[in-house]
Short mmCIF file of C-alpha atoms (C1' of nucleotides) in Angstrom, two decimals:
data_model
loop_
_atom_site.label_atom_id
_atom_site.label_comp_id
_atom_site.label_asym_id
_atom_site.label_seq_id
_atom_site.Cartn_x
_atom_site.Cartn_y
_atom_site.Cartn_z
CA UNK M 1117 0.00 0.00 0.00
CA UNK M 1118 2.87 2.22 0.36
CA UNK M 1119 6.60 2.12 1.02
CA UNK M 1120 6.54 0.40 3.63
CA UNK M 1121 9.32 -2.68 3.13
CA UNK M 1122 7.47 -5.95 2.54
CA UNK M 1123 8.97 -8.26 4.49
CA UNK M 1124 11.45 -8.99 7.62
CA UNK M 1125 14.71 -9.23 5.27
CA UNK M 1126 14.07 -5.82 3.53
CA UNK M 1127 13.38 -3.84 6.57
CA UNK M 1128 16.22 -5.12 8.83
CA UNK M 1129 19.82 -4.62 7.80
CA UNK M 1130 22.43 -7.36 6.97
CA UNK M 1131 23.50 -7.37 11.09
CA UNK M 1132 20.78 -8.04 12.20
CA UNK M 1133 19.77 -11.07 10.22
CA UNK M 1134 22.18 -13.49 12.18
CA UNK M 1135 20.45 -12.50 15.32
CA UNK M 1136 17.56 -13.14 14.29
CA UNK M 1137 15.90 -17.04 15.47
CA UNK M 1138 12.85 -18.89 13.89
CA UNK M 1139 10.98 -20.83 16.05
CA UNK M 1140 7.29 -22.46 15.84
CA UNK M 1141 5.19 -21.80 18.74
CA UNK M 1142 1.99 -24.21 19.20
CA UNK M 1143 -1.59 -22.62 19.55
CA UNK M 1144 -1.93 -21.91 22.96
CA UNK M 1145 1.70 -20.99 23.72
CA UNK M 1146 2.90 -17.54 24.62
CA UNK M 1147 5.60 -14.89 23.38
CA UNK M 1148 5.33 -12.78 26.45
CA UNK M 1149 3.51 -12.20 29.77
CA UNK M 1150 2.66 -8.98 31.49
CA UNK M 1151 4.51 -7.30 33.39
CA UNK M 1152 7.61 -8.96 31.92
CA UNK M 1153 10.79 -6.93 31.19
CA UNK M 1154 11.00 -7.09 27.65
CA UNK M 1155 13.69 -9.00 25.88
CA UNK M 1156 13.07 -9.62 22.74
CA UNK M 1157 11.56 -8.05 19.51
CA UNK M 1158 9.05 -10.78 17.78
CA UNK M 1159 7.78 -11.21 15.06
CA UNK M 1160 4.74 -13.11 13.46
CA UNK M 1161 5.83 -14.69 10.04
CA UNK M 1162 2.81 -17.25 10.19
CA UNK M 1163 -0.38 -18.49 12.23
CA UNK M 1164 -1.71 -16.01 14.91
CA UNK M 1165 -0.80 -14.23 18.33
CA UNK M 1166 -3.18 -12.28 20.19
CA UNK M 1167 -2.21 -9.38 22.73
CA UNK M 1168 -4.22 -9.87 25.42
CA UNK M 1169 -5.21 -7.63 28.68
CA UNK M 1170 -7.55 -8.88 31.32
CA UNK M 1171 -10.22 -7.04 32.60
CA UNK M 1172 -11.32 -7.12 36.21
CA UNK M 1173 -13.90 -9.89 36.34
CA UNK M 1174 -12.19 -12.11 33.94
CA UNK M 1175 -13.64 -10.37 30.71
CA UNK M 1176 -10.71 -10.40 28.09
CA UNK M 1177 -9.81 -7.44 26.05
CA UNK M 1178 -8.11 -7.85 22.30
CA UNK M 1179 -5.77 -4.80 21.57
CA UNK M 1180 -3.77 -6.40 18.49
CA UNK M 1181 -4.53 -9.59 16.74
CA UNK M 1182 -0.90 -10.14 14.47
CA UNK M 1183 -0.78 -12.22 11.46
CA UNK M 1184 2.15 -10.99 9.46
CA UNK M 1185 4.17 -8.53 11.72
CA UNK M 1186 5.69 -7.34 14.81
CA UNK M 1187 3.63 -7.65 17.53
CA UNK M 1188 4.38 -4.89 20.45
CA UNK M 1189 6.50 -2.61 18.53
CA UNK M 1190 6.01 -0.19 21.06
CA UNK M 1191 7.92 -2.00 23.77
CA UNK M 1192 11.52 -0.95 22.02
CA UNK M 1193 11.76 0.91 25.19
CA UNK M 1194 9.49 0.09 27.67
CA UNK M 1195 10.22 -1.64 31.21
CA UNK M 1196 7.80 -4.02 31.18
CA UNK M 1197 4.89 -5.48 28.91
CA UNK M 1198 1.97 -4.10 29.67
CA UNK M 1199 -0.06 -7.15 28.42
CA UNK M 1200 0.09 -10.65 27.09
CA UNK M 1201 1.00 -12.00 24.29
CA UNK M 1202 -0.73 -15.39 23.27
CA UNK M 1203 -0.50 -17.69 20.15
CA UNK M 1204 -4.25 -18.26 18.88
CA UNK M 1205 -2.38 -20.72 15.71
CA UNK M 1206 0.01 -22.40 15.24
CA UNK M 1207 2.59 -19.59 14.15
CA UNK M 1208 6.25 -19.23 12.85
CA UNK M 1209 7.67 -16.59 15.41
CA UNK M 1210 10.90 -14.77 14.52
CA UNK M 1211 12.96 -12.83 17.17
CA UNK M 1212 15.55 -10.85 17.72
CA UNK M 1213 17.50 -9.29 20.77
CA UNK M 1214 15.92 -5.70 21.98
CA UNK M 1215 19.70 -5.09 22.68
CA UNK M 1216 20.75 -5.49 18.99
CA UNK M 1217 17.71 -3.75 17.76
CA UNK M 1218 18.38 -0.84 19.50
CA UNK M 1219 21.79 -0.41 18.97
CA UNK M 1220 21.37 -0.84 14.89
CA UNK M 1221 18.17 2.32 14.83
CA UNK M 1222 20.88 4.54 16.51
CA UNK M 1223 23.84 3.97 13.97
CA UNK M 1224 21.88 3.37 10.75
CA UNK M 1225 19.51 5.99 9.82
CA UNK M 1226 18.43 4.45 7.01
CA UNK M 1227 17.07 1.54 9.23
CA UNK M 1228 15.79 3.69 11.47
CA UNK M 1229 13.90 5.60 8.22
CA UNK M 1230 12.41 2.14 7.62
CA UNK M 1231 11.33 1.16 10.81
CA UNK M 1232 9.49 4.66 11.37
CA UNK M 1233 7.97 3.79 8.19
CA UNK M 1234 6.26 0.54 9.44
CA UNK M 1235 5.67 2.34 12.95
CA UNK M 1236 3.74 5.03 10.64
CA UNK M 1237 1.63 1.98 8.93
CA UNK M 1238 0.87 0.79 12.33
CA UNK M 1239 -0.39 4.44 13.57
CA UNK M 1240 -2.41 4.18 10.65
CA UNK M 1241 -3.74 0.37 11.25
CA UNK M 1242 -4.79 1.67 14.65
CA UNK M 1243 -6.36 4.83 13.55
CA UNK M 1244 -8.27 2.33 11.39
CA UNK M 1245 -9.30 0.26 14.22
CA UNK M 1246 -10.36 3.24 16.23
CA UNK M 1247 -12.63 4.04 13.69
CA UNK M 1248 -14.27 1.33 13.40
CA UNK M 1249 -14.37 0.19 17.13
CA UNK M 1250 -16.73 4.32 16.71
CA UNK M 1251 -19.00 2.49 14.76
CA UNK M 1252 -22.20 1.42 16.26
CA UNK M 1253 -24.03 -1.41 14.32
CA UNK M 1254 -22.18 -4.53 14.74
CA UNK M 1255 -22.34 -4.64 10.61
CA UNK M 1256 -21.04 -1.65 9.93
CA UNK M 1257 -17.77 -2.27 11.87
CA UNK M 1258 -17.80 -5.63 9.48
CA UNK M 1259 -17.85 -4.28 6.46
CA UNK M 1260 -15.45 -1.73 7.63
CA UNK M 1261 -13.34 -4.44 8.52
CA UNK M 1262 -14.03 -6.30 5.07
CA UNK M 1263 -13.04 -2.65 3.11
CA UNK M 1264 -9.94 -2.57 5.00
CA UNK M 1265 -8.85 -6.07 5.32
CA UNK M 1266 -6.15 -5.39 2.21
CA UNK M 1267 -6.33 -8.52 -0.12
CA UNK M 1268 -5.23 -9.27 -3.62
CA UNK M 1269 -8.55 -10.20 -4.44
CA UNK M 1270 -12.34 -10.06 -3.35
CA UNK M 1271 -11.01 -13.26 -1.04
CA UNK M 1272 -10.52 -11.95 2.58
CA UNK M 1273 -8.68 -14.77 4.86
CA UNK M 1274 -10.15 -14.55 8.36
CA UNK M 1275 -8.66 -16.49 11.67
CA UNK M 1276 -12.01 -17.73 12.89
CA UNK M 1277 -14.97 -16.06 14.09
CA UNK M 1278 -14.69 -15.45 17.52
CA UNK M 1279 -11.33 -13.85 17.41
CA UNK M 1280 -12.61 -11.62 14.95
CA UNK M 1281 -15.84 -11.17 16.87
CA UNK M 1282 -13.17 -9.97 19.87
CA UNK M 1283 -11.19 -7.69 17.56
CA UNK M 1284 -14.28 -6.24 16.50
CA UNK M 1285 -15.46 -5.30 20.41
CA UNK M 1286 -18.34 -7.33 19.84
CA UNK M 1287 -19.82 -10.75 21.29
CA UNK M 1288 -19.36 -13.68 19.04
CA UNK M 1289 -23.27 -14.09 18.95
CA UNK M 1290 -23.87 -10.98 17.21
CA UNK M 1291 -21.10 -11.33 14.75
CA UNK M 1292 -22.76 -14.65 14.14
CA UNK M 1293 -25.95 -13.43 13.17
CA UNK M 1294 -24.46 -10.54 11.33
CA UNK M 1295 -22.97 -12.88 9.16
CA UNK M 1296 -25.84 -14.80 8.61
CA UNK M 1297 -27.72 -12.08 7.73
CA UNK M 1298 -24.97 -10.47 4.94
CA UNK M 1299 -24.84 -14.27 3.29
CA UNK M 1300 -28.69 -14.31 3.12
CA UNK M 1301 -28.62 -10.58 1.73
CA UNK M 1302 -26.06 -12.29 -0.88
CA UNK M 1303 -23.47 -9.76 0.34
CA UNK M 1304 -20.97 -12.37 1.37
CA UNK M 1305 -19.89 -15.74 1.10
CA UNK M 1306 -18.31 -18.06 3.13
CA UNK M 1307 -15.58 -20.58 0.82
CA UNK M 1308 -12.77 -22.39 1.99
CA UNK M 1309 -11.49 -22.80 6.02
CA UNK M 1310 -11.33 -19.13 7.13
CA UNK M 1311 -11.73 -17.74 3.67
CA UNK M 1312 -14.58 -15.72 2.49
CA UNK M 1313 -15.81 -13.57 -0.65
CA UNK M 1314 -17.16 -10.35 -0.81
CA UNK M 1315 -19.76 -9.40 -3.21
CA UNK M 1316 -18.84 -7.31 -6.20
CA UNK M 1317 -19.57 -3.60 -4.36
CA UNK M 1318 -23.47 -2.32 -5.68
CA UNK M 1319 -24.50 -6.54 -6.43
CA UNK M 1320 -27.03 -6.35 -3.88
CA UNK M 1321 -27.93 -2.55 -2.64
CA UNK M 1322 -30.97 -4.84 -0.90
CA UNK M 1323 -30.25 -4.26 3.04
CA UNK M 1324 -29.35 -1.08 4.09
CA UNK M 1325 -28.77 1.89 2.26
CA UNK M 1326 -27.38 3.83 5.67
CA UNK M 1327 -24.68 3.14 7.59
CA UNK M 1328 -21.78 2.70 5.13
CA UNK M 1329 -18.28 4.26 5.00
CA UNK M 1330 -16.50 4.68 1.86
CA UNK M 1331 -13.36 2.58 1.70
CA UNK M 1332 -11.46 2.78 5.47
CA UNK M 1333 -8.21 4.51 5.73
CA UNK M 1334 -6.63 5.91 9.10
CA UNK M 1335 -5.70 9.05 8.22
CA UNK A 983 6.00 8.82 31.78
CA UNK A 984 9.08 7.46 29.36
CA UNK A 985 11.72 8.26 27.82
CA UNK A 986 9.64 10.12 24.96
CA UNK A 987 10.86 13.92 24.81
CA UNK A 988 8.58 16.56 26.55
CA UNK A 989 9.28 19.48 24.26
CA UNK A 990 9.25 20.45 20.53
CA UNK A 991 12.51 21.81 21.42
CA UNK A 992 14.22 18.69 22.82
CA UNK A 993 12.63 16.34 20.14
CA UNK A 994 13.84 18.62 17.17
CA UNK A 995 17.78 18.86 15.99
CA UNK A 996 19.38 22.80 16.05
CA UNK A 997 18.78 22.55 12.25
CA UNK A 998 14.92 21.87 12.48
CA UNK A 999 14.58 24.87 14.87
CA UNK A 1000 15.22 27.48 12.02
CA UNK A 1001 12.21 25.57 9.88
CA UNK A 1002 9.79 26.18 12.43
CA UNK A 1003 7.25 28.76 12.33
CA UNK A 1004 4.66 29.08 14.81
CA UNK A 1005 1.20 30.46 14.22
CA UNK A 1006 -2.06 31.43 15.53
CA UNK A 1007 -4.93 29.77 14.31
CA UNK A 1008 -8.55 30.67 15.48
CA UNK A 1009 -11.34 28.17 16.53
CA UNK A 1010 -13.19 26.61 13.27
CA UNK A 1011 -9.36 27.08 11.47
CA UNK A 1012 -8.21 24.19 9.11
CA UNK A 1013 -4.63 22.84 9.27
CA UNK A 1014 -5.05 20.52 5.83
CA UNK A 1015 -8.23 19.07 3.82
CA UNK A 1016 -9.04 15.10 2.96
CA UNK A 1017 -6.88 14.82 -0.18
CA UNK A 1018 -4.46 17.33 -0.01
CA UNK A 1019 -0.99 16.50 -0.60
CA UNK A 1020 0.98 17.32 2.82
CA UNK A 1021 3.59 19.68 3.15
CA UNK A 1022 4.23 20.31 6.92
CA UNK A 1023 4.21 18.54 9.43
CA UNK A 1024 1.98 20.12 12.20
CA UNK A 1025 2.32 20.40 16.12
CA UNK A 1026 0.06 21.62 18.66
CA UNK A 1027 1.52 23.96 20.71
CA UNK A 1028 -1.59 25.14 22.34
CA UNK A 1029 -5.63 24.94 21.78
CA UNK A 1030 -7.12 21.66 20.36
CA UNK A 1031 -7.33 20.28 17.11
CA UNK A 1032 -9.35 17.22 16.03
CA UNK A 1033 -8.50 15.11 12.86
CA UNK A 1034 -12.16 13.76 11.60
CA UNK A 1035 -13.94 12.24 8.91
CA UNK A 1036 -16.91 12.42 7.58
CA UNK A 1037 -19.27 9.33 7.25
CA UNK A 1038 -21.68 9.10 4.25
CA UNK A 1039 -24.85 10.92 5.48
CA UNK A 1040 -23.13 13.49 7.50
CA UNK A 1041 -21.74 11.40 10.38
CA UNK A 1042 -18.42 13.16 11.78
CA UNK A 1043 -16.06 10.16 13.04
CA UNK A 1044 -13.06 11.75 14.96
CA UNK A 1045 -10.36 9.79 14.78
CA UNK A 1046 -7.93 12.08 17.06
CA UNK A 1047 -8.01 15.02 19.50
CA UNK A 1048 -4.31 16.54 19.75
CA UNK A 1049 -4.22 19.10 22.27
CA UNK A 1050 0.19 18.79 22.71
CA UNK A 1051 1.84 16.99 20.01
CA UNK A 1052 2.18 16.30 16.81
CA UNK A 1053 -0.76 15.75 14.13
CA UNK A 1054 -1.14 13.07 12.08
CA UNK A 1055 2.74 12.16 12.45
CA UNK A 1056 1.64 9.04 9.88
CA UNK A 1057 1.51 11.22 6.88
CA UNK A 1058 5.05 11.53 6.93
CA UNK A 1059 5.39 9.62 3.57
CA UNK A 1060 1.72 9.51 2.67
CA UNK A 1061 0.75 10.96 -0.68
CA UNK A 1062 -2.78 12.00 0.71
CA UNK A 1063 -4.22 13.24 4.13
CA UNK A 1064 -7.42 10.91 4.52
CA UNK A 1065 -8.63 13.34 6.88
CA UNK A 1066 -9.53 16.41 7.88
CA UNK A 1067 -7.84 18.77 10.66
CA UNK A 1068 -10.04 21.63 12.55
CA UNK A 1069 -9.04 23.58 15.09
CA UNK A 1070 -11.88 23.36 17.98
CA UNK A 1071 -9.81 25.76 20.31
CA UNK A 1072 -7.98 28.62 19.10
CA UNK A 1073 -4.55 26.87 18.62
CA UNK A 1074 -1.30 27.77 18.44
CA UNK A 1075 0.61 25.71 15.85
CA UNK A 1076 3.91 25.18 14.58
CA UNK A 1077 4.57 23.52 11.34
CA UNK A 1078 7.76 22.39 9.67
CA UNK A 1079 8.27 21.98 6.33
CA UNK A 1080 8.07 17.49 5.48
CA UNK A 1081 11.14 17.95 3.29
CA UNK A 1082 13.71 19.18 5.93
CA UNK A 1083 11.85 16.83 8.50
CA UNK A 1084 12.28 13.69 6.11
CA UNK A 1085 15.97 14.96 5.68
CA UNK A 1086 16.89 15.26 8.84
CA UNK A 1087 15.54 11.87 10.01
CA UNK A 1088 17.47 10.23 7.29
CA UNK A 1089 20.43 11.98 8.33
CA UNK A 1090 20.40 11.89 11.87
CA UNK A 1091 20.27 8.40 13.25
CA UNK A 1092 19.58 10.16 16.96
CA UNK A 1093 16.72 12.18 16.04
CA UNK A 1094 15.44 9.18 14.26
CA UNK A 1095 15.30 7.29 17.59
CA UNK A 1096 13.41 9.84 19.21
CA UNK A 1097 10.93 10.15 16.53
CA UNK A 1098 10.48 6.34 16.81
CA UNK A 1099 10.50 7.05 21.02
CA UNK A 1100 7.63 9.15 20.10
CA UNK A 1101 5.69 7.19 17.36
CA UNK A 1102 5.96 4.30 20.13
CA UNK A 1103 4.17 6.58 22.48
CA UNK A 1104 1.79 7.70 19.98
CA UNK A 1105 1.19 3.46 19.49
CA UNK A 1106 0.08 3.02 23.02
CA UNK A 1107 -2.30 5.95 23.28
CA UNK A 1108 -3.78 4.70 20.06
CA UNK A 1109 -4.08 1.16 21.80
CA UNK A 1110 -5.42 2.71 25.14
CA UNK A 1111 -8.09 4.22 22.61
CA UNK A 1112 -8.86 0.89 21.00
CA UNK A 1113 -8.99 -0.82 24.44
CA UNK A 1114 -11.55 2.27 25.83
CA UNK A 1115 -13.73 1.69 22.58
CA UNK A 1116 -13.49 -1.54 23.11
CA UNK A 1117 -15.46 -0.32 26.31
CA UNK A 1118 -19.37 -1.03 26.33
CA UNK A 1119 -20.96 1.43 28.78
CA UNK A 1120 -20.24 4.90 28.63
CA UNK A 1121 -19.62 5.06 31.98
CA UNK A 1122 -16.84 2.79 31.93
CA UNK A 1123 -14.87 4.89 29.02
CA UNK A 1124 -15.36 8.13 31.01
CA UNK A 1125 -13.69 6.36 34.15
CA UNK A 1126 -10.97 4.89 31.67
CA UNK A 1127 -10.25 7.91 29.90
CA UNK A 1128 -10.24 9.42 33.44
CA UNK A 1129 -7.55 6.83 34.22
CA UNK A 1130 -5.26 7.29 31.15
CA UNK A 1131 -5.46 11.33 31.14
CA UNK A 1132 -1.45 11.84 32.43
CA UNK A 1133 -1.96 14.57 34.72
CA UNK A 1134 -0.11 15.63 37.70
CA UNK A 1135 -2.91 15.68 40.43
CA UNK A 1136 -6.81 14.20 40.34
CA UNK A 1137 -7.31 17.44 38.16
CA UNK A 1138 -8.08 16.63 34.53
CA UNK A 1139 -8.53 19.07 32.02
CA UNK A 1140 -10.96 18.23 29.71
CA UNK A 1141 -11.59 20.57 25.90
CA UNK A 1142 -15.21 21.09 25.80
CA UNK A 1143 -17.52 18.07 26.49
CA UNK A 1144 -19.24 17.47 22.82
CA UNK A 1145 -15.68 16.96 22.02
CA UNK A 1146 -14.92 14.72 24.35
CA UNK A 1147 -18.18 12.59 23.70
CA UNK A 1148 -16.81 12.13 20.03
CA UNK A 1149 -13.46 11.14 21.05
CA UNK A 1150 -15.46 8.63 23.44
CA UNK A 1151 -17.85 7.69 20.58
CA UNK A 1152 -20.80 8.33 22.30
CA UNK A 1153 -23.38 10.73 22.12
CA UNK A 1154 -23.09 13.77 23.99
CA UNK A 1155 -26.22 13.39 25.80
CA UNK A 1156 -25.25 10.53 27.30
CA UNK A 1157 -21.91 11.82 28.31
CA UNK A 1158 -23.72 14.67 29.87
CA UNK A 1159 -25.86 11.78 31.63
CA UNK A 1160 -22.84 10.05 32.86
CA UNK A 1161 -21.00 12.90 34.12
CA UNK A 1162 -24.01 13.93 36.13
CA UNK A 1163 -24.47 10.57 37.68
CA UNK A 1164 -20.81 10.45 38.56
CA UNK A 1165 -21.12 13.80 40.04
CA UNK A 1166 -24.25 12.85 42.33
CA UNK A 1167 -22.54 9.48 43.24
CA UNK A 1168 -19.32 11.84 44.62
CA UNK A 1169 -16.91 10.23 41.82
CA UNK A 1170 -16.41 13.25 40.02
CA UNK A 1171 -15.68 17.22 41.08
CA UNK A 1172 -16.22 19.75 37.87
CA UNK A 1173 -14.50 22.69 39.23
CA UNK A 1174 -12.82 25.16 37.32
CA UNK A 1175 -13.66 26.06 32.96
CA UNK A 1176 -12.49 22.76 31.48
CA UNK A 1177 -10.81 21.19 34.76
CA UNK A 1178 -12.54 17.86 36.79
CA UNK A 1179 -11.62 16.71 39.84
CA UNK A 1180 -11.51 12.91 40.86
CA UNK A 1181 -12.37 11.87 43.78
CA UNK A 1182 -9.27 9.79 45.55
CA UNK A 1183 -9.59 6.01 44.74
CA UNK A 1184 -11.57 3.75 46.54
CA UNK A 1185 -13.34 6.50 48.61
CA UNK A 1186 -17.42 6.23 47.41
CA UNK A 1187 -17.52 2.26 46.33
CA UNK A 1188 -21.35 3.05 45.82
CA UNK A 1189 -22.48 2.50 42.38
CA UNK A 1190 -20.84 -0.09 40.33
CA UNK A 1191 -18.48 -2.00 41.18
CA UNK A 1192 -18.79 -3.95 38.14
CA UNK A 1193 -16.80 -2.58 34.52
CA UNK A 1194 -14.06 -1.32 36.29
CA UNK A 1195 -10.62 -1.70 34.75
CA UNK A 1196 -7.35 -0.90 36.69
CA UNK A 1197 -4.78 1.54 35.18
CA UNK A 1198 -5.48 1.59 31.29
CA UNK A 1199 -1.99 1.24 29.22
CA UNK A 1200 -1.55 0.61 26.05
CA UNK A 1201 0.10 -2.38 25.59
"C1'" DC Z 234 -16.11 -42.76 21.99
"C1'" DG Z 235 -15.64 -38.82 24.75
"C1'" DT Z 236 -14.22 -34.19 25.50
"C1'" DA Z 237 -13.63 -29.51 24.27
"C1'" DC Z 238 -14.58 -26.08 21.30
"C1'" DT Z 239 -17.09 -23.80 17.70
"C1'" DT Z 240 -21.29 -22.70 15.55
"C1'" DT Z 241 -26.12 -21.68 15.81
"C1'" DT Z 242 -30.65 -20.28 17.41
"C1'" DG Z 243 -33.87 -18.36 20.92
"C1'" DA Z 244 -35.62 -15.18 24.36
"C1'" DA Z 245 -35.25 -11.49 27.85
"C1'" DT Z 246 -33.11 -7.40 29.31
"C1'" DC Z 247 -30.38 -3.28 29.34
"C1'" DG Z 248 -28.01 0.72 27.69
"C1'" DC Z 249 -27.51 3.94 24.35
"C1'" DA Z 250 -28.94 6.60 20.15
"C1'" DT Z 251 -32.21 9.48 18.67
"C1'" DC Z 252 -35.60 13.04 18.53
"C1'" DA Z 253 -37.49 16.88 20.96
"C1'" DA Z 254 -37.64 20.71 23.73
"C1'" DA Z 255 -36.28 23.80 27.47
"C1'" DT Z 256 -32.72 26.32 29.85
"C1'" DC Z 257 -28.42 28.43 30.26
"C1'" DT Z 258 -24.26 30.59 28.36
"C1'" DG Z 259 -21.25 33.82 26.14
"C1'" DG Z 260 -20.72 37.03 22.78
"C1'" DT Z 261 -22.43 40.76 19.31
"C1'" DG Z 262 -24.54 44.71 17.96
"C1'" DG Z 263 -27.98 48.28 18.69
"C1'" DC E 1297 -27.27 48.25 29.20
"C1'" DC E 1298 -30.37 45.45 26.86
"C1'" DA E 1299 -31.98 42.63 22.98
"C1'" DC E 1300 -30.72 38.92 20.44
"C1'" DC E 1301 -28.56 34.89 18.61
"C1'" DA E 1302 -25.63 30.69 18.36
"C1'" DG E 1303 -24.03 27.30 20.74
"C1'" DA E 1304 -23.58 24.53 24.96
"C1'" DT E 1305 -26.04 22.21 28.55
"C1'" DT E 1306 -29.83 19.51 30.44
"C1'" DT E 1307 -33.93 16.66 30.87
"C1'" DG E 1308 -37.51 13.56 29.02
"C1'" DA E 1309 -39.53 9.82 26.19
"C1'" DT E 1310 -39.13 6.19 22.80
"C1'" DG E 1311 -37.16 2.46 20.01
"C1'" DC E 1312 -33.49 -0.18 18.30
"C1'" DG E 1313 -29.69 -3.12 18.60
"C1'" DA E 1314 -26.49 -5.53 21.22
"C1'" DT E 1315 -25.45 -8.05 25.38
"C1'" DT E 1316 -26.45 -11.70 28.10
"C1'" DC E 1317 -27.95 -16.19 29.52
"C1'" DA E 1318 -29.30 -20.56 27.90
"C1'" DA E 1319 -29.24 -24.56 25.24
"C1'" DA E 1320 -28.65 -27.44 21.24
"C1'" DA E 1321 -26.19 -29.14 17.31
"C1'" DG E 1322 -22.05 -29.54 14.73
"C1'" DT E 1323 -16.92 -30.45 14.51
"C1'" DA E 1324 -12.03 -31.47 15.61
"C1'" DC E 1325 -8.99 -34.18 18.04
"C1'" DG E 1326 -6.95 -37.55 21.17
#
DNA sequence: CGTACTTTTGAATCGCATCAAATCTGGTGG
DNA sequence: CCACCAGATTTGATGCGATTCAAAAGTACG
């Protein structure tokens, strides 16, 4: 969408690539806990990890759900994680030292140029989710979601319902019967294992005329 | 709170200083228009300026209320602003011209860390947003915002109430609502134009004591 | 085959948006 | 100083949509 580097080996420099260490993490593992000091700078190369932060009474809140990325970039220089950090699928989890990361932004601008880059795509991301977590109607923040979700094609992969209902701020009931109701309306349909495919935009102007947002962008 | 730098001053290299210029802008001003091409980069010095967007049938969405700091710090490389920025206070601004500020980051590997210091802190408060939308009842974002506002004492200043019910995304009726209940129940203190007072923790228990998160953060 | 989780449907309830209207406020001009 | 206006503040009534609780059916996995 911009020029932002596409993947891990463009954005970090030759050093760091050495440091860097693959692992695969199971579903239910964990990259972090809060209040841990941070360590490590990770990165999601496959599957799914969650940041997590528990309200009082048990009720979970989702502030990030990672599927291709760094997940707490913000904790280059923080003291301690502020929440957790938990693997939803089987993922392919990249990381390298804080210590090394550090030291490489403050000698090579250039890296440092890149890395504000992706920080800028993330302020962007999250300007995105703000404004759809404004949105009312549990559909509208949907099809917000589906305008923004950027795929090659009208095929938009999604990591199961419910922790897209939670990224959404919304109980997995409602998204349910959202969905429901936007495959009866012919709006959507559901393919492959997490896949789905939007209709081609004015198909079926059936539903509901209000309530729509052009295409998403945070600012 | 981190290691972020307070000031324009102390963020900025001696070059950057000269590029400055500071100006006055009155309430109902504009800083930039959806689909301009950006030129400066813009900092709130003073006042209050909200970046929104408009929904299809006249819905504002505000997707940011600056009232120290910089605006829209994402459109460093963007080719567009995706949103508009109106000055709701009369503001004092400073703007510096994108070229020298792209320059200088590529040449200075320092100032390029504390741009990324400050693009981290601009992450969280964009996460502690998420997380407060993510918020059902509006009485439980007013108590979180109440908890994330960094101010000195228990007094909060707080822009102008209708702006603070979009930032919430709730209607300002029902922020007015809130307020008043939290008021009666001997939560909340409005004292001076603008400034609240909280009443110490843990001193009227009354109400709820359901929906209450501890200390927001932003991951 | 059993267990855990997801998916689905139903019904009751609650909180907020919305519309409407009244009051209060600050600021402007006569 | 007062009349007047625009906007902020406040209160009330109504309806919609989501949450919540509950339960059943489907599905994956050991």
């Amino acid at each position: 969408m911009s020029v932002v580097p596409q993947s891990l080996a463009e954005l970090l420099p030759e050093a760091l690539h050495v440091q860097c260490y693959t692992a695969d993490v199971p579903k239910g593992g964990w990259l972090f806990h809060l209040g841990d000091a941070p360590q490590w700078m990770f990165y999601v190369a496959g599957g799914e990890v969650v940041l997590e932060r528990m309200g009082p009474q048990g009720t979970v809140l989702v502030l990030q759900r990672q599927r291709s990325g760094f997940v707490a970039e913000a904790s280059l220089h923080a003291a301690r994680y502020h929440c957790d950090a938990r693997v939803t699928r089987p993922a392919q989890i990249v990381r390298l030292p804080l210590r090394a990361l550090n030291e490489a932004l403050a000698t090579d601008a250039a890296f440092a140029l890149r890395w504000i880059a992706m920080l800028n795509a993330e302020v962007r991301r999250l300007r995105q989710q703000c404004e759809r977590l404004s949105l009312k109607r549990v559909q509208d923040r949907l099809l917000h979601w589906l305008g923004s979700a950027a795929s090659p094609g009208p095929a938009v992969p999604v990591g199961g319902v419910k922790s897209l209902a939670a990224e959404l701020g919304v109980s997995h009931e409602a998204l349910y019967r959202c969905i429901a109701d936007l495959e009866a309306a012919g709006q959507l349909q559901r393919t492959a294992q997490g896949v789905w495919r939007i209709a081609s935009d004015g198909a079926a102007p059936a539903q509901r005329p209000a309530g729509r947002l052009g295409t998403p962008s945070g600012c």
